[in-house]
Amino acid sequence: MSGTVFIFGLVIGSFLNVVGLRVPARQSIIVPRSQCSVCSRPLSLLELIPVISYICLKGTCRTCHTPISPLYPLIELSTALLFAAAFSIFNDLLSLITAWITIALLMIIIVSDIAYMVIPNKVLIAFAGVYIAIWFFLPGPLKADALAGAALSTFVLVPVAICFAGGIGGGDIKLFLLLGFIFGWESFLLLFTLSVWLAGAAGSIGLAAGKIKRGQPFPFGPFIAAASLLTLFYGDFLIHTYLALFQ
Ligand SMILES: [Zn+2]
């Protein structure tokens, strides 16, 4: 069964790449079929097979030999692994579906933010609609937690947006607000802290290694996504370990 879920994840991952690349460019996510972004040759059926096609083509377009970003097979592979991991961890259907939808959202954010430094509003609005629909099916305590998370994320993010205007993108702020609603208040605090730590650590390493210059903007979305995934899979463990320090 995990194998089937893995393959399902690969196919979904391939679609998430398309969404992440086309929505910010205002293109349809259904037509045309995927094509090489340089020579515009439509991809053959074999070239549409996730990950394997990338390996067979050795990471370049067959016609114009332009290198294909390794980000795309990585997104496909990560989606597949995370879908399978969620399948083995989340026992009830609602938690599993919510986890899969959250993984899908985060993968799209990674692609869009790395490719264009944009977190598309359309994606956030579409997923917000889905989560609001899911919210109606949640048990009472989780319903309240989602609202508390949304309230807390607003309370934390509005001052951040005002104090660091320009330092943090509008898309990042809207994503955090949505994540507050999805994860609930405790997990939101964890993922917010982890996002800032991960981006801070990567920024410091980038500066020290001379890869980025001081003040140069870099996409925050992938760090928010990584922090959210850590929280999705290890949140309870991390929160309990942290709280145990004070007992
Ligand atoms: Zn090409």
Short mmCIF file of C-alpha atoms and ligand atoms in Angstrom, two decimals:
data_model
loop_
_atom_site.label_atom_id
_atom_site.label_comp_id
_atom_site.label_asym_id
_atom_site.label_seq_id
_atom_site.Cartn_x
_atom_site.Cartn_y
_atom_site.Cartn_z
CA MET A 1 0.00 0.00 0.00
CA SER A 2 2.84 2.43 0.84
CA GLY A 3 4.25 1.78 -2.65
CA THR A 4 0.95 2.86 -4.23
CA VAL A 5 0.90 5.97 -2.02
CA PHE A 6 4.51 6.70 -3.04
CA ILE A 7 3.63 6.56 -6.76
CA PHE A 8 0.51 8.65 -6.11
CA GLY A 9 2.82 11.18 -4.37
CA LEU A 10 5.19 11.25 -7.38
CA VAL A 11 2.32 12.06 -9.75
CA ILE A 12 0.90 14.71 -7.41
CA GLY A 13 4.42 16.14 -6.95
CA SER A 14 4.75 16.50 -10.72
CA PHE A 15 1.44 18.39 -10.80
CA LEU A 16 2.54 20.63 -7.89
CA ASN A 17 5.60 21.68 -9.94
CA VAL A 18 3.25 22.73 -12.74
CA VAL A 19 1.05 24.70 -10.31
CA GLY A 20 4.06 26.35 -8.64
CA LEU A 21 5.58 27.38 -11.98
CA ARG A 22 2.45 28.39 -13.89
CA VAL A 23 0.18 30.15 -11.38
CA PRO A 24 2.62 33.04 -10.67
CA ALA A 25 3.16 33.37 -14.45
CA ARG A 26 -0.64 33.61 -14.91
CA GLN A 27 -0.75 30.48 -17.10
CA SER A 28 -3.36 27.74 -17.10
CA ILE A 29 -2.44 24.71 -15.00
CA ILE A 30 -4.29 22.36 -17.36
CA VAL A 31 -3.25 23.35 -20.91
CA PRO A 32 -0.86 23.30 -22.70
CA ARG A 33 0.96 20.09 -21.88
CA SER A 34 4.32 20.59 -20.12
CA GLN A 35 7.05 21.81 -22.45
CA CYS A 36 10.71 22.78 -22.34
CA SER A 37 10.81 26.37 -21.06
CA VAL A 38 13.63 27.23 -23.50
CA CYS A 39 12.84 25.50 -26.84
CA SER A 40 9.09 25.07 -26.13
CA ARG A 41 9.07 21.48 -27.40
CA PRO A 42 6.12 19.68 -25.75
CA LEU A 43 7.35 16.84 -23.51
CA SER A 44 6.70 13.29 -24.68
CA LEU A 45 4.76 10.89 -22.47
CA LEU A 46 8.01 9.24 -21.34
CA GLU A 47 9.45 12.63 -20.38
CA LEU A 48 6.44 13.26 -18.16
CA ILE A 49 7.30 10.33 -15.87
CA PRO A 50 8.37 11.91 -12.58
CA VAL A 51 12.03 11.59 -11.43
CA ILE A 52 12.87 8.70 -13.83
CA SER A 53 12.66 10.96 -16.89
CA TYR A 54 15.04 13.42 -15.22
CA ILE A 55 17.55 10.64 -14.54
CA CYS A 56 17.22 9.18 -18.08
CA LEU A 57 17.66 12.64 -19.67
CA LYS A 58 20.62 13.30 -17.34
CA GLY A 59 18.96 16.56 -16.29
CA THR A 60 18.91 18.27 -19.70
CA CYS A 61 16.34 18.88 -22.48
CA ARG A 62 16.69 16.25 -25.24
CA THR A 63 16.45 18.86 -28.03
CA CYS A 64 18.15 22.05 -26.83
CA HIS A 65 20.27 20.49 -24.04
CA THR A 66 19.29 23.21 -21.56
CA PRO A 67 19.85 21.95 -18.00
CA ILE A 68 16.60 21.20 -16.12
CA SER A 69 16.56 22.39 -12.50
CA PRO A 70 17.05 19.50 -10.04
CA LEU A 71 14.37 21.26 -7.95
CA TYR A 72 11.59 19.58 -9.98
CA PRO A 73 12.58 15.92 -9.44
CA LEU A 74 13.38 16.83 -5.81
CA ILE A 75 9.85 18.19 -5.35
CA GLU A 76 8.40 15.01 -6.92
CA LEU A 77 10.52 12.76 -4.73
CA SER A 78 9.87 14.79 -1.55
CA THR A 79 6.12 14.79 -2.18
CA ALA A 80 6.18 11.01 -2.67
CA LEU A 81 8.22 10.38 0.50
CA LEU A 82 6.17 12.80 2.60
CA PHE A 83 2.87 11.39 1.32
CA ALA A 84 4.04 7.87 2.23
CA ALA A 85 5.31 9.04 5.64
CA ALA A 86 1.99 10.77 6.39
CA PHE A 87 0.13 7.62 5.30
CA SER A 88 2.04 5.56 7.86
CA ILE A 89 1.63 8.09 10.70
CA PHE A 90 -1.88 9.55 10.46
CA ASN A 91 -4.47 6.94 11.30
CA ASP A 92 -7.74 8.72 10.65
CA LEU A 93 -8.79 9.79 7.18
CA LEU A 94 -9.37 13.48 8.02
CA SER A 95 -5.87 13.90 9.53
CA LEU A 96 -4.30 12.10 6.58
CA ILE A 97 -6.10 14.19 3.96
CA THR A 98 -5.28 17.39 5.86
CA ALA A 99 -1.61 16.34 6.03
CA TRP A 100 -1.50 15.57 2.29
CA ILE A 101 -3.14 18.90 1.43
CA THR A 102 -0.68 20.73 3.69
CA ILE A 103 2.29 18.94 2.07
CA ALA A 104 0.91 19.92 -1.37
CA LEU A 105 0.54 23.57 -0.33
CA LEU A 106 4.10 23.69 1.02
CA MET A 107 5.60 22.10 -2.12
CA ILE A 108 3.88 24.68 -4.35
CA ILE A 109 5.20 27.47 -2.09
CA ILE A 110 8.76 26.11 -2.36
CA VAL A 111 8.62 25.98 -6.19
CA SER A 112 7.03 29.44 -6.62
CA ASP A 113 9.23 31.16 -4.08
CA ILE A 114 12.46 29.69 -5.47
CA ALA A 115 11.47 30.26 -9.12
CA TYR A 116 9.91 33.75 -8.80
CA MET A 117 10.36 34.91 -5.16
CA VAL A 118 6.55 34.97 -5.01
CA ILE A 119 3.95 33.16 -2.89
CA PRO A 120 0.90 33.39 -5.15
CA ASN A 121 -2.30 34.81 -3.65
CA LYS A 122 -4.38 32.50 -5.83
CA VAL A 123 -2.76 29.44 -4.26
CA LEU A 124 -3.23 30.80 -0.72
CA ILE A 125 -6.88 31.65 -1.39
CA ALA A 126 -7.62 28.26 -2.96
CA PHE A 127 -6.04 26.37 -0.04
CA ALA A 128 -7.73 28.67 2.51
CA GLY A 129 -11.05 27.64 0.93
CA VAL A 130 -10.15 23.96 1.25
CA TYR A 131 -9.09 24.33 4.90
CA ILE A 132 -12.27 26.24 5.76
CA ALA A 133 -14.26 23.33 4.28
CA ILE A 134 -12.19 20.84 6.33
CA TRP A 135 -12.69 22.97 9.47
CA PHE A 136 -16.41 22.17 9.49
CA PHE A 137 -15.59 18.46 9.86
CA LEU A 138 -13.12 18.91 12.74
CA PRO A 139 -14.05 17.88 16.29
CA GLY A 140 -14.87 20.78 18.66
CA PRO A 141 -11.47 21.20 20.39
CA LEU A 142 -9.62 21.25 17.04
CA LYS A 143 -12.12 23.78 15.66
CA ALA A 144 -11.33 26.09 18.60
CA ASP A 145 -7.59 25.47 18.21
CA ALA A 146 -7.70 26.48 14.52
CA LEU A 147 -9.43 29.75 15.42
CA ALA A 148 -6.94 30.38 18.26
CA GLY A 149 -4.10 29.69 15.78
CA ALA A 150 -5.54 32.16 13.27
CA ALA A 151 -5.94 34.78 16.02
CA LEU A 152 -2.42 34.21 17.36
CA SER A 153 -0.79 34.31 13.91
CA THR A 154 -2.56 37.63 13.23
CA PHE A 155 -1.46 38.95 16.63
CA VAL A 156 2.18 37.93 15.97
CA LEU A 157 2.40 38.85 12.29
CA VAL A 158 0.75 42.28 12.19
CA PRO A 159 3.43 43.87 14.44
CA VAL A 160 6.15 42.00 12.49
CA ALA A 161 4.73 43.36 9.22
CA ILE A 162 4.69 46.90 10.63
CA CYS A 163 8.15 46.80 12.25
CA PHE A 164 9.95 45.02 9.41
CA ALA A 165 8.12 46.52 6.43
CA GLY A 166 10.01 45.33 3.36
CA GLY A 167 12.03 42.83 5.39
CA ILE A 168 9.35 40.16 5.15
CA GLY A 169 7.20 39.72 2.06
CA GLY A 170 3.42 40.10 2.01
CA GLY A 171 3.14 36.54 0.72
CA ASP A 172 5.13 35.22 3.70
CA ILE A 173 2.81 37.05 6.09
CA LYS A 174 -0.35 35.72 4.42
CA LEU A 175 1.15 32.21 4.43
CA PHE A 176 1.85 32.46 8.18
CA LEU A 177 -1.75 33.58 8.81
CA LEU A 178 -3.05 30.54 6.92
CA LEU A 179 -0.60 28.23 8.73
CA GLY A 180 -1.87 29.54 12.08
CA PHE A 181 -5.36 28.43 11.09
CA ILE A 182 -4.14 25.03 9.81
CA PHE A 183 -1.80 24.14 12.68
CA GLY A 184 -3.48 25.69 15.75
CA TRP A 185 -1.84 28.05 18.22
CA GLU A 186 0.82 25.85 19.88
CA SER A 187 2.11 24.36 16.65
CA PHE A 188 2.01 27.80 15.01
CA LEU A 189 4.40 29.18 17.65
CA LEU A 190 6.73 26.25 17.01
CA LEU A 191 6.68 26.56 13.22
CA PHE A 192 7.09 30.35 13.36
CA THR A 193 10.13 30.02 15.64
CA LEU A 194 11.63 27.22 13.53
CA SER A 195 11.10 29.27 10.32
CA VAL A 196 13.00 32.23 11.75
CA TRP A 197 15.80 29.98 13.10
CA LEU A 198 16.20 28.01 9.87
CA ALA A 199 16.23 31.14 7.68
CA GLY A 200 18.59 32.87 10.15
CA ALA A 201 20.97 29.90 10.15
CA ALA A 202 20.91 29.60 6.35
CA GLY A 203 21.38 33.37 5.97
CA SER A 204 24.38 33.37 8.34
CA ILE A 205 25.97 30.41 6.55
CA GLY A 206 25.28 32.06 3.16
CA LEU A 207 26.89 35.32 4.34
CA ALA A 208 29.91 33.55 5.86
CA ALA A 209 30.41 31.48 2.71
CA GLY A 210 30.06 34.62 0.54
CA LYS A 211 27.08 33.09 -1.30
CA ILE A 212 24.77 36.01 -0.46
CA LYS A 213 25.40 39.69 0.29
CA ARG A 214 24.13 41.56 3.34
CA GLY A 215 20.65 42.96 2.66
CA GLN A 216 20.16 40.74 -0.40
CA PRO A 217 16.63 39.31 -0.34
CA PHE A 218 16.27 35.55 -0.41
CA PRO A 219 13.09 33.45 -0.48
CA PHE A 220 11.70 32.83 3.01
CA GLY A 221 9.00 30.43 1.77
CA PRO A 222 11.18 27.30 1.61
CA PHE A 223 12.19 27.83 5.27
CA ILE A 224 8.58 28.32 6.32
CA ALA A 225 7.77 25.13 4.41
CA ALA A 226 10.62 23.16 6.06
CA ALA A 227 9.57 24.43 9.51
CA SER A 228 5.95 23.51 8.82
CA LEU A 229 6.91 19.99 7.70
CA LEU A 230 9.01 19.50 10.85
CA THR A 231 6.01 20.67 12.88
CA LEU A 232 3.60 18.42 10.96
CA PHE A 233 5.69 15.30 11.61
CA TYR A 234 7.56 16.07 14.87
CA GLY A 235 5.53 18.93 16.37
CA ASP A 236 4.08 17.01 19.33
CA PHE A 237 7.45 15.51 20.17
CA LEU A 238 9.26 18.90 19.95
CA ILE A 239 6.61 20.72 22.01
CA HIS A 240 6.57 18.04 24.74
CA THR A 241 10.36 17.92 24.86
CA TYR A 242 10.50 21.71 25.18
CA LEU A 243 7.82 21.85 27.88
CA ALA A 244 9.53 19.01 29.81
CA LEU A 245 12.55 21.29 30.25
CA PHE A 246 10.49 23.44 32.61
CA GLN A 247 9.06 20.66 34.77
ZN ZN B 1 14.51 22.41 -24.80
#
